[in-house]
CSV table of C-alpha atoms in Angstrom, one decimal:
chain,number,residue,atom,x,y,z
W,1,MET,CA,-30.3,31.9,-11.2
W,2,VAL,CA,-31.1,31.7,-14.7
W,3,GLU,CA,-31.0,27.8,-16.0
W,4,THR,CA,-29.1,27.3,-19.0
W,5,TRP,CA,-30.0,24.8,-21.8
W,6,TYR,CA,-27.7,23.5,-24.4
W,7,ASN,CA,-27.8,21.7,-27.5
W,8,GLY,CA,-26.2,18.5,-27.5
W,9,ILE,CA,-25.4,16.5,-30.4
W,10,VAL,CA,-25.5,12.8,-30.3
W,11,THR,CA,-22.2,11.4,-31.6
W,12,LYS,CA,-22.0,8.0,-30.6
W,13,ILE,CA,-24.4,5.1,-29.7
W,14,ILE,CA,-23.5,1.7,-28.3
W,15,ASN,CA,-25.4,-1.0,-27.1
W,16,GLU,CA,-23.8,-2.1,-23.8
W,17,THR,CA,-25.9,-4.7,-22.3
W,18,PRO,CA,-29.2,-6.4,-23.9
W,19,ASN,CA,-31.2,-3.2,-22.5
W,20,THR,CA,-28.7,-0.6,-21.8
W,21,ARG,CA,-27.1,1.9,-24.1
W,22,ARG,CA,-24.2,4.2,-24.1
W,23,PHE,CA,-25.0,7.6,-25.5
W,24,TRP,CA,-22.1,10.4,-26.1
W,25,ILE,CA,-23.1,13.9,-26.3
W,26,GLN,CA,-21.1,16.7,-27.3
W,27,VAL,CA,-22.1,20.2,-26.4
W,28,PRO,CA,-21.0,22.6,-29.2
W,29,GLU,CA,-21.6,25.5,-27.3
W,30,LEU,CA,-19.4,25.1,-25.1
W,31,GLN,CA,-15.3,24.8,-25.4
W,32,ALA,CA,-15.2,22.4,-22.3
W,33,PHE,CA,-18.3,20.4,-20.1
W,34,ASP,CA,-17.0,21.4,-16.7
W,35,PHE,CA,-18.5,19.1,-14.0
W,36,LYS,CA,-17.1,17.0,-10.7
W,37,PRO,CA,-17.4,13.4,-10.8
W,38,GLY,CA,-20.7,12.1,-9.6
W,39,GLN,CA,-22.8,14.8,-11.1
W,40,PHE,CA,-25.7,14.6,-13.7
W,41,VAL,CA,-27.3,16.4,-16.7
W,42,THR,CA,-30.9,16.6,-17.0
W,43,LEU,CA,-32.5,15.9,-20.7
W,44,ASP,CA,-35.6,18.0,-21.7
W,45,LEU,CA,-37.4,15.2,-24.0
W,46,PRO,CA,-40.2,15.7,-26.3
W,47,ILE,CA,-42.5,13.6,-24.5
W,48,HIS,CA,-45.1,15.5,-22.4
W,49,GLU,CA,-46.8,19.2,-22.7
W,50,LYS,CA,-45.5,19.8,-18.8
W,51,LYS,CA,-41.8,20.7,-18.9
W,52,ASN,CA,-41.6,18.8,-15.6
W,53,LYS,CA,-43.1,15.7,-17.2
W,54,ARG,CA,-40.3,16.0,-19.9
W,55,TRP,CA,-37.2,16.0,-17.9
W,56,ARG,CA,-35.4,13.0,-17.3
W,57,SER,CA,-31.9,13.2,-15.2
W,58,TYR,CA,-28.9,11.0,-15.7
W,59,SER,CA,-25.7,10.8,-14.3
W,60,ILE,CA,-22.7,11.3,-16.2
W,61,ALA,CA,-20.5,8.2,-16.7
W,62,SER,CA,-17.6,9.7,-18.1
W,63,HIS,CA,-15.0,11.6,-16.2
W,64,PRO,CA,-14.1,15.3,-16.9
W,65,ASN,CA,-11.3,15.5,-19.3
W,66,GLY,CA,-11.4,19.0,-20.3
W,67,ASN,CA,-13.7,18.4,-24.0
W,68,ASN,CA,-17.2,19.2,-24.5
W,69,GLU,CA,-18.3,15.8,-24.9
W,70,ILE,CA,-19.9,13.5,-22.0
W,71,GLU,CA,-21.2,9.9,-21.9
W,72,LEU,CA,-24.3,8.7,-20.4
W,73,VAL,CA,-25.3,4.9,-19.9
W,74,ILE,CA,-29.1,4.4,-20.1
W,75,VAL,CA,-31.2,1.2,-19.2
W,76,LEU,CA,-34.4,1.0,-21.3
W,77,LEU,CA,-37.3,1.2,-18.4
W,78,GLU,CA,-40.6,-1.2,-19.3
W,79,GLY,CA,-43.5,1.2,-20.5
W,80,GLY,CA,-41.0,4.3,-19.6
W,81,ALA,CA,-41.9,7.6,-21.5
W,82,GLY,CA,-38.2,9.0,-21.3
W,83,THR,CA,-36.1,5.6,-22.1
W,84,THR,CA,-38.8,4.8,-24.6
W,85,TYR,CA,-37.9,7.9,-26.6
W,86,LEU,CA,-34.4,7.5,-26.2
W,87,PHE,CA,-34.2,4.3,-27.4
W,88,ASN,CA,-36.7,4.2,-30.4
W,89,GLU,CA,-36.0,8.3,-32.0
W,90,ILE,CA,-32.6,9.1,-30.9
W,91,THR,CA,-29.6,8.3,-33.5
W,92,GLU,CA,-26.0,9.3,-33.8
W,93,GLY,CA,-26.7,12.9,-35.1
W,94,SER,CA,-29.7,13.5,-32.9
W,95,THR,CA,-29.9,16.8,-31.0
W,96,LEU,CA,-30.7,16.2,-27.3
W,97,ILE,CA,-31.4,19.4,-25.2
W,98,LEU,CA,-29.7,19.4,-22.1
W,99,ARG,CA,-28.7,21.4,-18.9
W,100,GLY,CA,-26.3,20.7,-16.0
W,101,PRO,CA,-24.1,19.7,-14.5
W,102,LEU,CA,-26.2,19.6,-11.3
W,103,GLY,CA,-25.9,17.5,-8.1
W,104,LEU,CA,-23.8,17.2,-5.0
W,105,PHE,CA,-23.0,13.3,-5.1
W,106,THR,CA,-19.5,14.0,-5.4
W,107,LEU,CA,-16.4,12.8,-4.1
W,108,PRO,CA,-15.9,13.9,-0.2
W,109,PRO,CA,-13.6,17.0,0.3
W,110,GLU,CA,-11.8,14.7,3.0
W,111,MET,CA,-10.9,11.7,1.7
W,112,ASP,CA,-9.9,10.2,5.1
W,113,ARG,CA,-11.5,6.8,5.1
W,114,ASP,CA,-12.2,4.0,3.1
W,115,LEU,CA,-14.8,4.7,0.2
W,116,PHE,CA,-17.6,1.9,-0.4
W,117,LEU,CA,-19.2,2.9,-3.6
W,118,ILE,CA,-22.4,0.7,-3.6
W,119,CYS,CA,-24.8,0.4,-6.6
W,120,THR,CA,-27.4,-1.5,-8.9
W,121,GLY,CA,-27.8,-1.1,-12.6
W,122,THR,CA,-27.0,2.1,-14.0
W,123,GLY,CA,-26.0,3.1,-10.7
W,124,ILE,CA,-22.4,2.4,-11.7
W,125,ALA,CA,-22.1,5.7,-13.6
W,126,PRO,CA,-21.0,8.3,-11.2
W,127,TYR,CA,-18.5,5.7,-9.7
W,128,ARG,CA,-16.9,5.2,-13.0
W,129,SER,CA,-16.5,8.9,-13.3
W,130,MET,CA,-15.0,9.4,-10.0
W,131,VAL,CA,-12.7,6.0,-10.2
W,132,LYS,CA,-11.6,7.1,-13.7
W,133,PHE,CA,-10.8,10.6,-12.7
W,134,LEU,CA,-8.8,9.6,-9.5
W,135,HIS,CA,-6.8,7.3,-11.7
W,136,GLU,CA,-6.2,9.5,-14.6
W,137,ASN,CA,-5.1,12.4,-12.5
W,138,ASN,CA,-3.2,10.4,-10.3
W,139,ILE,CA,-4.7,11.7,-7.0
W,140,ALA,CA,-4.2,10.1,-3.8
W,141,HIS,CA,-6.9,8.4,-2.3
W,142,PRO,CA,-8.2,5.7,0.8
W,143,PRO,CA,-9.1,2.4,-0.3
W,144,ILE,CA,-12.0,2.3,-2.7
W,145,HIS,CA,-14.3,-0.8,-2.8
W,146,LEU,CA,-16.8,-0.5,-5.8
W,147,VAL,CA,-20.2,-3.0,-5.1
W,148,PHE,CA,-21.9,-3.7,-7.8
W,149,GLY,CA,-25.0,-5.7,-8.0
W,150,THR,CA,-26.9,-7.1,-10.9
W,151,ARG,CA,-29.1,-9.9,-11.7
W,152,TYR,CA,-27.0,-11.7,-14.4
W,153,GLU,CA,-23.6,-11.7,-15.7
W,154,HIS,CA,-24.6,-10.1,-19.0
W,155,ASP,CA,-25.9,-7.4,-17.2
W,156,LEU,CA,-22.7,-5.9,-15.6
W,157,LEU,CA,-21.7,-2.5,-17.1
W,158,TYR,CA,-17.9,-1.6,-18.0
W,159,ALA,CA,-16.7,-5.1,-16.5
W,160,GLU,CA,-13.7,-5.4,-18.5
W,161,GLU,CA,-12.7,-1.9,-17.7
W,162,MET,CA,-13.3,-2.3,-13.8
W,163,ARG,CA,-11.1,-5.3,-13.8
W,164,THR,CA,-8.8,-3.6,-15.9
W,165,LEU,CA,-8.9,-0.6,-13.5
W,166,GLN,CA,-8.3,-2.9,-10.4
W,167,ASN,CA,-5.3,-4.5,-12.1
W,168,GLY,CA,-4.0,-1.1,-12.6
W,169,MET,CA,-4.9,1.0,-9.9
W,170,HIS,CA,-3.5,1.1,-6.5
W,171,ASN,CA,-6.2,0.8,-3.5
W,172,PHE,CA,-9.1,0.1,-6.2
W,173,THR,CA,-11.2,-3.3,-5.6
W,174,TYR,CA,-14.2,-4.3,-7.7
W,175,HIS,CA,-16.7,-6.2,-5.9
W,176,PRO,CA,-19.4,-7.4,-8.8
W,177,THR,CA,-22.1,-9.8,-7.3
W,178,LEU,CA,-25.0,-11.7,-9.3
W,179,SER,CA,-28.6,-12.2,-7.6
W,180,ARG,CA,-29.7,-14.9,-10.1
W,181,ASP,CA,-26.8,-15.9,-12.5
W,182,THR,CA,-26.4,-19.7,-12.1
W,183,ASN,CA,-22.8,-20.3,-14.4
W,184,PRO,CA,-20.5,-22.2,-12.6
W,185,ASN,CA,-17.7,-20.5,-13.9
W,186,TRP,CA,-18.9,-16.9,-12.4
W,187,TRP,CA,-15.6,-15.5,-10.6
W,188,GLY,CA,-17.1,-12.7,-8.4
W,189,HIS,CA,-19.9,-12.7,-5.6
W,190,ARG,CA,-23.2,-14.1,-5.5
W,191,GLY,CA,-26.1,-12.3,-3.7
W,192,TYR,CA,-26.8,-8.8,-3.0
W,193,VAL,CA,-24.3,-6.3,-2.2
W,194,HIS,CA,-25.5,-5.9,1.6
W,195,ASP,CA,-23.8,-9.1,2.0
W,196,VAL,CA,-20.6,-8.0,0.2
W,197,TYR,CA,-19.9,-4.9,2.3
W,198,GLU,CA,-21.0,-6.3,5.7
W,199,GLN,CA,-18.2,-8.9,5.1
W,200,LEU,CA,-15.8,-6.2,4.1
W,201,LEU,CA,-16.7,-4.2,7.1
W,202,SER,CA,-16.8,-6.8,9.5
W,203,ASP,CA,-14.2,-5.1,11.5
W,204,LYS,CA,-16.2,-1.8,11.4
W,205,ARG,CA,-13.6,0.4,10.4
W,206,PRO,CA,-14.3,4.2,9.5
W,207,ALA,CA,-16.0,4.6,6.0
W,208,HIS,CA,-17.7,6.9,3.5
W,209,PHE,CA,-20.7,5.2,2.0
W,210,PHE,CA,-22.4,6.2,-1.4
W,211,LEU,CA,-25.4,4.6,-2.8
W,212,CYS,CA,-26.9,4.5,-6.1
W,213,GLY,CA,-29.4,2.6,-7.8
W,214,TRP,CA,-32.8,1.8,-7.3
W,215,LYS,CA,-34.9,2.6,-3.9
W,216,ASN,CA,-35.5,-0.4,-2.4
W,217,MET,CA,-31.5,-1.2,-2.6
W,218,ILE,CA,-30.8,2.2,-1.0
W,219,ASP,CA,-33.5,1.9,1.8
W,220,GLU,CA,-32.2,-1.7,2.8
W,221,ALA,CA,-28.6,-0.5,2.5
W,222,LYS,CA,-29.3,2.9,4.6
W,223,GLN,CA,-30.7,0.6,7.1
W,224,ARG,CA,-28.2,-2.3,7.1
W,225,ILE,CA,-25.4,0.2,7.5
W,226,ILE,CA,-26.7,2.3,10.5
W,227,ALA,CA,-27.3,-1.2,12.1
W,228,MET,CA,-23.6,-1.6,12.2
W,229,GLY,CA,-22.8,1.2,13.9
W,230,TYR,CA,-22.4,4.3,11.4
W,231,ASP,CA,-23.7,7.7,11.2
W,232,ARG,CA,-26.1,8.8,8.6
W,233,LYS,CA,-23.8,11.5,7.9
W,234,ASP,CA,-21.8,8.8,6.8
W,235,ILE,CA,-23.9,7.7,3.6
W,236,HIS,CA,-24.6,9.8,0.7
W,237,LEU,CA,-27.3,9.0,-1.8
W,238,GLU,CA,-28.3,9.1,-5.7
W,239,LEU,CA,-31.8,7.6,-6.1
W,240,TYR,CA,-32.8,6.2,-9.5
W,241,GLY,CA,-36.7,5.4,-10.5
């Protein structure tokens, strides 16, 4: 299969948190950029001679809506060649070479049990795509729990949007949890994502688990979910970093 690379034009950039930016990329060659919620694109960045050292993959944070523009949300990694290039060299109007959509981290064909969408950091991106797609298209779905872990409140991505969705969307609950924030007015959970889903699933009801974020979170979640009595087949992964 021949891989198709496209020229994407960066149409908008917004600083979402102190170290995270949202990039909107339009693909003029396509009338519509068709993808399934949860898929990703790979960027070819001019940061190395070897192509496999130039490639960086990011989940699509927007939902499919029939146009040719997608949104990526990217965190600046200290010492990371790819994100340093994106943050320092890319401005509105820049061109990015990309291919996609790619990946199988998508909604299960049989949505016959609760969905637990567990993430840290920019791992919220594919879940935002999934949840907004279900909501905008009025698709029936089981109860969905988005469990989002980060250190401080200012690191929360799409927080207002998720709270608005929770208020206006049937069977969707947003569970942000902060591991280091000491703000006494914080309204969400404290600690790590694992405590949250374990409490929610004390009844051991059937569930699909989606894990997206840093490797250490995913490794621990896999162990805990299996220890709770769930099958490995119930767990879907997307690894970052």
